[in-house]
């Protein structure tokens, strides 16, 4: 449970490993080019890597704009799930967001993704609105969740 984990900023060198986890985790995975764009072009992007002695086990993408932080994606390698790594990664990402000046942190989750919603709720996120037919593979609705660090 108390596995040694390092949290650090993602670089271009991590794209292949992150992309592998992305494709194992999402039905609409981002492309490698999208991650490349995030690393080299997007001034607002900050991606956090979770690394153990097994290599890169997860990542969490943030867009930081003024006092708002949007979580673009978070995933833990399937064979490493259920060991509190997602929780520790999300907590690390929340600390980074605060350090970078964010007051509000938001994200979307598929309405069927109760695992992710449980994690966010556990860390203080509240339900916001619903974005109807948000996901283009099955037109599932997205639940918007948010946390205000000042509350
Ligand atoms: C969501 C995800 C990052 C969670 O990471 P994880 O390391 O497996 O989760 P943790 O072990 O840290 O669990 C933390 C909390 O998440 C929730 N959770 C985790 N696994 C769960 C499960 N199988 N069922 C219900 N809730 C679960 C619980 O609230 C848990 O806290 P608890 O154990 O005290 O109840 C991981 O499941 C994942 O990568 N999923 C695929 C990608 C994805 O859906 N990302 C989110 C997109 S919005």
PDB file of C-alpha atoms and ligand atoms in Angstrom:
ATOM      1  CA  UNK A   1       0.000   0.000   0.000  1.00  0.00           C
ATOM      2  CA  UNK A   2       2.787   2.437   0.868  1.00  0.00           C
ATOM      3  CA  UNK A   3       4.660   1.864  -2.340  1.00  0.00           C
ATOM      4  CA  UNK A   4       7.360   4.427  -3.115  1.00  0.00           C
ATOM      5  CA  UNK A   5       6.026   6.790  -5.766  1.00  0.00           C
ATOM      6  CA  UNK A   6       7.714   9.748  -7.401  1.00  0.00           C
ATOM      7  CA  UNK A   7       5.602  12.521  -8.897  1.00  0.00           C
ATOM      8  CA  UNK A   8       7.268  14.662 -11.528  1.00  0.00           C
ATOM      9  CA  UNK A   9       6.499  16.798 -14.551  1.00  0.00           C
ATOM     10  CA  UNK A  10       6.016  14.883 -17.813  1.00  0.00           C
ATOM     11  CA  UNK A  11       8.428  15.460 -20.713  1.00  0.00           C
ATOM     12  CA  UNK A  12       8.496  14.418 -24.382  1.00  0.00           C
ATOM     13  CA  UNK A  13      10.511  11.333 -23.385  1.00  0.00           C
ATOM     14  CA  UNK A  14       7.476  10.009 -21.461  1.00  0.00           C
ATOM     15  CA  UNK A  15       5.002  10.169 -24.360  1.00  0.00           C
ATOM     16  CA  UNK A  16       5.282   6.506 -25.443  1.00  0.00           C
ATOM     17  CA  UNK A  17       4.691   5.166 -21.924  1.00  0.00           C
ATOM     18  CA  UNK A  18       1.833   7.588 -21.291  1.00  0.00           C
ATOM     19  CA  UNK A  19       0.250   6.773 -24.643  1.00  0.00           C
ATOM     20  CA  UNK A  20       0.332   3.037 -23.799  1.00  0.00           C
ATOM     21  CA  UNK A  21      -1.637   3.695 -20.582  1.00  0.00           C
ATOM     22  CA  UNK A  22      -3.965   6.083 -22.428  1.00  0.00           C
ATOM     23  CA  UNK A  23      -4.934   3.447 -25.022  1.00  0.00           C
ATOM     24  CA  UNK A  24      -5.477   0.814 -22.306  1.00  0.00           C
ATOM     25  CA  UNK A  25      -7.661   3.205 -20.303  1.00  0.00           C
ATOM     26  CA  UNK A  26      -9.958   5.120 -22.635  1.00  0.00           C
ATOM     27  CA  UNK A  27     -12.334   4.239 -25.476  1.00  0.00           C
ATOM     28  CA  UNK A  28     -11.463   7.566 -27.132  1.00  0.00           C
ATOM     29  CA  UNK A  29      -7.705   7.775 -26.483  1.00  0.00           C
ATOM     30  CA  UNK A  30      -5.713  10.875 -27.285  1.00  0.00           C
ATOM     31  CA  UNK A  31      -3.137  10.476 -30.045  1.00  0.00           C
ATOM     32  CA  UNK A  32       0.618  10.674 -29.509  1.00  0.00           C
ATOM     33  CA  UNK A  33       0.501  13.929 -31.485  1.00  0.00           C
ATOM     34  CA  UNK A  34      -1.955  15.370 -28.978  1.00  0.00           C
ATOM     35  CA  UNK A  35       0.444  14.592 -26.121  1.00  0.00           C
ATOM     36  CA  UNK A  36       3.312  16.060 -28.152  1.00  0.00           C
ATOM     37  CA  UNK A  37       1.308  19.257 -28.611  1.00  0.00           C
ATOM     38  CA  UNK A  38       0.690  19.390 -24.877  1.00  0.00           C
ATOM     39  CA  UNK A  39       4.430  19.059 -24.176  1.00  0.00           C
ATOM     40  CA  UNK A  40       5.789  21.548 -26.703  1.00  0.00           C
ATOM     41  CA  UNK A  41       3.036  24.007 -27.634  1.00  0.00           C
ATOM     42  CA  UNK A  42       0.474  24.330 -24.880  1.00  0.00           C
ATOM     43  CA  UNK A  43       1.810  26.877 -22.403  1.00  0.00           C
ATOM     44  CA  UNK A  44      -1.062  26.087 -20.020  1.00  0.00           C
ATOM     45  CA  UNK A  45      -0.442  22.327 -19.861  1.00  0.00           C
ATOM     46  CA  UNK A  46       1.187  20.622 -16.874  1.00  0.00           C
ATOM     47  CA  UNK A  47       1.213  16.836 -16.891  1.00  0.00           C
ATOM     48  CA  UNK A  48       2.108  14.925 -13.742  1.00  0.00           C
ATOM     49  CA  UNK A  49       3.754  11.503 -13.982  1.00  0.00           C
ATOM     50  CA  UNK A  50       3.563   8.858 -11.237  1.00  0.00           C
ATOM     51  CA  UNK A  51       6.571   6.559 -11.269  1.00  0.00           C
ATOM     52  CA  UNK A  52       7.478   3.533  -9.156  1.00  0.00           C
ATOM     53  CA  UNK A  53      10.135   0.848  -9.475  1.00  0.00           C
ATOM     54  CA  UNK A  54       7.795  -0.620 -12.122  1.00  0.00           C
ATOM     55  CA  UNK A  55       8.219   2.473 -14.309  1.00  0.00           C
ATOM     56  CA  UNK A  56       5.524   4.976 -15.233  1.00  0.00           C
ATOM     57  CA  UNK A  57       2.298   3.797 -13.620  1.00  0.00           C
ATOM     58  CA  UNK A  58       0.065   6.788 -14.234  1.00  0.00           C
ATOM     59  CA  UNK A  59      -0.348  10.364 -15.325  1.00  0.00           C
ATOM     60  CA  UNK A  60      -2.656  13.297 -14.818  1.00  0.00           C
ATOM     61  CA  UNK A  61      -3.011  16.191 -17.243  1.00  0.00           C
ATOM     62  CA  UNK A  62      -3.777  19.731 -16.114  1.00  0.00           C
ATOM     63  CA  UNK A  63      -4.563  22.925 -17.949  1.00  0.00           C
ATOM     64  CA  UNK A  64      -3.785  25.859 -15.710  1.00  0.00           C
ATOM     65  CA  UNK A  65      -5.355  29.163 -16.735  1.00  0.00           C
ATOM     66  CA  UNK A  66      -5.235  31.988 -14.167  1.00  0.00           C
ATOM     67  CA  UNK A  67      -7.017  30.684 -11.047  1.00  0.00           C
ATOM     68  CA  UNK A  68      -8.672  27.710 -12.779  1.00  0.00           C
ATOM     69  CA  UNK A  69      -7.335  24.219 -13.311  1.00  0.00           C
ATOM     70  CA  UNK A  70      -8.987  21.789 -15.709  1.00  0.00           C
ATOM     71  CA  UNK A  71      -8.070  18.102 -15.430  1.00  0.00           C
ATOM     72  CA  UNK A  72      -7.794  16.760 -18.991  1.00  0.00           C
ATOM     73  CA  UNK A  73      -7.174  13.103 -18.143  1.00  0.00           C
ATOM     74  CA  UNK A  74      -6.011  10.849 -15.339  1.00  0.00           C
ATOM     75  CA  UNK A  75      -5.189   7.178 -15.622  1.00  0.00           C
ATOM     76  CA  UNK A  76      -3.362   4.449 -13.757  1.00  0.00           C
ATOM     77  CA  UNK A  77      -1.920   1.449 -15.591  1.00  0.00           C
ATOM     78  CA  UNK A  78      -4.600  -1.286 -15.397  1.00  0.00           C
ATOM     79  CA  UNK A  79      -2.332  -3.755 -13.556  1.00  0.00           C
ATOM     80  CA  UNK A  80      -1.551  -1.132 -10.888  1.00  0.00           C
ATOM     81  CA  UNK A  81      -5.099   0.000 -10.088  1.00  0.00           C
ATOM     82  CA  UNK A  82      -6.770  -0.359  -6.712  1.00  0.00           C
ATOM     83  CA  UNK A  83      -3.559   0.374  -4.771  1.00  0.00           C
ATOM     84  CA  UNK A  84      -4.294   4.035  -3.955  1.00  0.00           C
ATOM     85  CA  UNK A  85      -1.977   5.245  -6.719  1.00  0.00           C
ATOM     86  CA  UNK A  86      -4.782   7.175  -8.457  1.00  0.00           C
ATOM     87  CA  UNK A  87      -5.651   8.866  -5.193  1.00  0.00           C
ATOM     88  CA  UNK A  88      -2.038   9.790  -4.483  1.00  0.00           C
ATOM     89  CA  UNK A  89      -1.583  11.058  -8.047  1.00  0.00           C
ATOM     90  CA  UNK A  90      -4.731  13.186  -7.878  1.00  0.00           C
ATOM     91  CA  UNK A  91      -3.656  14.614  -4.516  1.00  0.00           C
ATOM     92  CA  UNK A  92      -0.243  15.472  -6.003  1.00  0.00           C
ATOM     93  CA  UNK A  93      -1.959  17.126  -8.989  1.00  0.00           C
ATOM     94  CA  UNK A  94      -4.188  19.137  -6.639  1.00  0.00           C
ATOM     95  CA  UNK A  95      -1.121  20.358  -4.717  1.00  0.00           C
ATOM     96  CA  UNK A  96       0.559  21.408  -7.967  1.00  0.00           C
ATOM     97  CA  UNK A  97      -2.604  23.219  -9.079  1.00  0.00           C
ATOM     98  CA  UNK A  98      -2.692  25.127  -5.775  1.00  0.00           C
ATOM     99  CA  UNK A  99       1.018  25.989  -6.015  1.00  0.00           C
ATOM    100  CA  UNK A 100       0.397  27.320  -9.533  1.00  0.00           C
ATOM    101  CA  UNK A 101      -2.343  29.611  -8.251  1.00  0.00           C
ATOM    102  CA  UNK A 102      -5.508  27.645  -8.964  1.00  0.00           C
ATOM    103  CA  UNK A 103      -8.519  28.185  -6.726  1.00  0.00           C
ATOM    104  CA  UNK A 104     -11.009  26.154  -8.745  1.00  0.00           C
ATOM    105  CA  UNK A 105     -10.328  22.690 -10.172  1.00  0.00           C
ATOM    106  CA  UNK A 106     -12.786  21.073 -12.596  1.00  0.00           C
ATOM    107  CA  UNK A 107     -13.095  17.927 -14.681  1.00  0.00           C
ATOM    108  CA  UNK A 108     -15.574  15.799 -16.587  1.00  0.00           C
ATOM    109  CA  UNK A 109     -16.317  12.128 -16.022  1.00  0.00           C
ATOM    110  CA  UNK A 110     -18.581   9.782 -17.934  1.00  0.00           C
ATOM    111  CA  UNK A 111     -21.823   9.422 -16.001  1.00  0.00           C
ATOM    112  CA  UNK A 112     -21.166   5.646 -15.928  1.00  0.00           C
ATOM    113  CA  UNK A 113     -17.624   6.039 -14.525  1.00  0.00           C
ATOM    114  CA  UNK A 114     -18.421   5.535 -10.857  1.00  0.00           C
ATOM    115  CA  UNK A 115     -14.854   4.529  -9.981  1.00  0.00           C
ATOM    116  CA  UNK A 116     -13.505   7.910 -11.086  1.00  0.00           C
ATOM    117  CA  UNK A 117     -16.435   9.800  -9.569  1.00  0.00           C
ATOM    118  CA  UNK A 118     -15.865   8.041  -6.225  1.00  0.00           C
ATOM    119  CA  UNK A 119     -12.217   9.056  -6.296  1.00  0.00           C
ATOM    120  CA  UNK A 120     -13.029  12.708  -7.038  1.00  0.00           C
ATOM    121  CA  UNK A 121     -15.800  12.835  -4.435  1.00  0.00           C
ATOM    122  CA  UNK A 122     -13.441  11.367  -1.845  1.00  0.00           C
ATOM    123  CA  UNK A 123     -11.039  14.235  -2.565  1.00  0.00           C
ATOM    124  CA  UNK A 124     -13.703  16.931  -2.151  1.00  0.00           C
ATOM    125  CA  UNK A 125     -15.080  17.356  -5.652  1.00  0.00           C
ATOM    126  CA  UNK A 126     -18.776  18.181  -5.941  1.00  0.00           C
ATOM    127  CA  UNK A 127     -21.223  17.522  -8.747  1.00  0.00           C
ATOM    128  CA  UNK A 128     -21.707  20.363 -11.219  1.00  0.00           C
ATOM    129  CA  UNK A 129     -23.802  20.225 -14.355  1.00  0.00           C
ATOM    130  CA  UNK A 130     -24.254  17.575 -16.995  1.00  0.00           C
ATOM    131  CA  UNK A 131     -22.827  18.016 -20.499  1.00  0.00           C
ATOM    132  CA  UNK A 132     -25.306  16.142 -22.667  1.00  0.00           C
ATOM    133  CA  UNK A 133     -23.957  13.636 -25.234  1.00  0.00           C
ATOM    134  CA  UNK A 134     -20.393  14.807 -24.542  1.00  0.00           C
ATOM    135  CA  UNK A 135     -18.512  11.655 -25.625  1.00  0.00           C
ATOM    136  CA  UNK A 136     -18.550  11.012 -29.357  1.00  0.00           C
ATOM    137  CA  UNK A 137     -18.154   7.195 -29.241  1.00  0.00           C
ATOM    138  CA  UNK A 138     -21.485   6.448 -27.510  1.00  0.00           C
ATOM    139  CA  UNK A 139     -22.873   9.948 -26.889  1.00  0.00           C
ATOM    140  CA  UNK A 140     -22.719   9.376 -23.176  1.00  0.00           C
ATOM    141  CA  UNK A 141     -23.318  12.394 -20.943  1.00  0.00           C
ATOM    142  CA  UNK A 142     -20.462  13.919 -18.941  1.00  0.00           C
ATOM    143  CA  UNK A 143     -20.791  14.864 -15.304  1.00  0.00           C
ATOM    144  CA  UNK A 144     -18.875  18.040 -14.526  1.00  0.00           C
ATOM    145  CA  UNK A 145     -17.257  17.992 -11.083  1.00  0.00           C
ATOM    146  CA  UNK A 146     -15.418  20.790  -9.295  1.00  0.00           C
ATOM    147  CA  UNK A 147     -13.650  21.703  -6.093  1.00  0.00           C
ATOM    148  CA  UNK A 148     -12.975  25.172  -4.705  1.00  0.00           C
ATOM    149  CA  UNK A 149      -9.741  25.181  -2.686  1.00  0.00           C
ATOM    150  CA  UNK A 150     -10.947  28.199  -0.688  1.00  0.00           C
ATOM    151  CA  UNK A 151     -14.097  26.515   0.623  1.00  0.00           C
TER     152      UNK A 151
HETATM  153  C1  LIG B   1      -9.926   6.247 -11.940  1.00  0.00           C
HETATM  154  C2  LIG B   1      -8.524   5.666 -11.638  1.00  0.00           C
HETATM  155  C3  LIG B   1      -7.462   6.714 -12.004  1.00  0.00           C
HETATM  156  C4  LIG B   1      -8.448   5.361 -10.128  1.00  0.00           C
HETATM  157  O1  LIG B   1      -7.132   4.948  -9.816  1.00  0.00           O
HETATM  158  P1  LIG B   1      -6.821   3.734  -8.794  1.00  0.00           P
HETATM  159  O2  LIG B   1      -5.382   3.780  -8.473  1.00  0.00           O
HETATM  160  O3  LIG B   1      -7.350   2.463  -9.347  1.00  0.00           O
HETATM  161  O4  LIG B   1      -7.722   4.151  -7.526  1.00  0.00           O
HETATM  162  P2  LIG B   1      -7.273   4.129  -5.993  1.00  0.00           P
HETATM  163  O5  LIG B   1      -6.800   2.778  -5.618  1.00  0.00           O
HETATM  164  O6  LIG B   1      -6.360   5.275  -5.737  1.00  0.00           O
HETATM  165  O7  LIG B   1      -8.677   4.383  -5.263  1.00  0.00           O
HETATM  166  C5  LIG B   1      -9.007   5.675  -4.789  1.00  0.00           C
HETATM  167  C6  LIG B   1     -10.523   5.795  -4.695  1.00  0.00           C
HETATM  168  O8  LIG B   1     -11.111   5.635  -5.994  1.00  0.00           O
HETATM  169  C7  LIG B   1     -12.356   4.934  -5.857  1.00  0.00           C
HETATM  170  N1  LIG B   1     -12.225   3.589  -6.445  1.00  0.00           N
HETATM  171  C8  LIG B   1     -11.083   2.998  -6.884  1.00  0.00           C
HETATM  172  N2  LIG B   1     -11.355   1.767  -7.383  1.00  0.00           N
HETATM  173  C9  LIG B   1     -12.694   1.583  -7.247  1.00  0.00           C
HETATM  174  C10 LIG B   1     -13.586   0.520  -7.586  1.00  0.00           C
HETATM  175  N3  LIG B   1     -13.140  -0.604  -8.175  1.00  0.00           N
HETATM  176  N4  LIG B   1     -14.895   0.692  -7.345  1.00  0.00           N
HETATM  177  C11 LIG B   1     -15.373   1.815  -6.770  1.00  0.00           C
HETATM  178  N5  LIG B   1     -14.576   2.873  -6.410  1.00  0.00           N
HETATM  179  C12 LIG B   1     -13.244   2.753  -6.653  1.00  0.00           C
HETATM  180  C13 LIG B   1     -12.618   4.811  -4.362  1.00  0.00           C
HETATM  181  O9  LIG B   1     -13.232   6.010  -3.926  1.00  0.00           O
HETATM  182  C14 LIG B   1     -11.186   4.739  -3.843  1.00  0.00           C
HETATM  183  O10 LIG B   1     -11.093   5.074  -2.491  1.00  0.00           O
HETATM  184  P3  LIG B   1     -11.409   3.914  -1.354  1.00  0.00           P
HETATM  185  O11 LIG B   1     -10.519   2.753  -1.727  1.00  0.00           O
HETATM  186  O12 LIG B   1     -11.025   4.563  -0.078  1.00  0.00           O
HETATM  187  O13 LIG B   1     -12.854   3.596  -1.493  1.00  0.00           O
HETATM  188  C15 LIG B   1      -8.289   4.337 -12.396  1.00  0.00           C
HETATM  189  O14 LIG B   1      -9.355   3.458 -12.117  1.00  0.00           O
HETATM  190  C16 LIG B   1      -8.177   4.482 -13.914  1.00  0.00           C
HETATM  191  O15 LIG B   1      -7.103   4.730 -14.464  1.00  0.00           O
HETATM  192  N6  LIG B   1      -9.310   4.292 -14.639  1.00  0.00           N
HETATM  193  C17 LIG B   1      -9.344   4.349 -16.103  1.00  0.00           C
HETATM  194  C18 LIG B   1      -9.215   5.765 -16.610  1.00  0.00           C
HETATM  195  C19 LIG B   1     -10.325   6.657 -16.078  1.00  0.00           C
HETATM  196  O16 LIG B   1     -11.484   6.286 -16.010  1.00  0.00           O
HETATM  197  N7  LIG B   1      -9.920   7.888 -15.709  1.00  0.00           N
HETATM  198  C20 LIG B   1     -10.833   8.894 -15.203  1.00  0.00           C
HETATM  199  C21 LIG B   1     -11.471   9.625 -16.331  1.00  0.00           C
HETATM  200  S1  LIG B   1     -12.674  10.800 -15.736  1.00  0.00           S
END
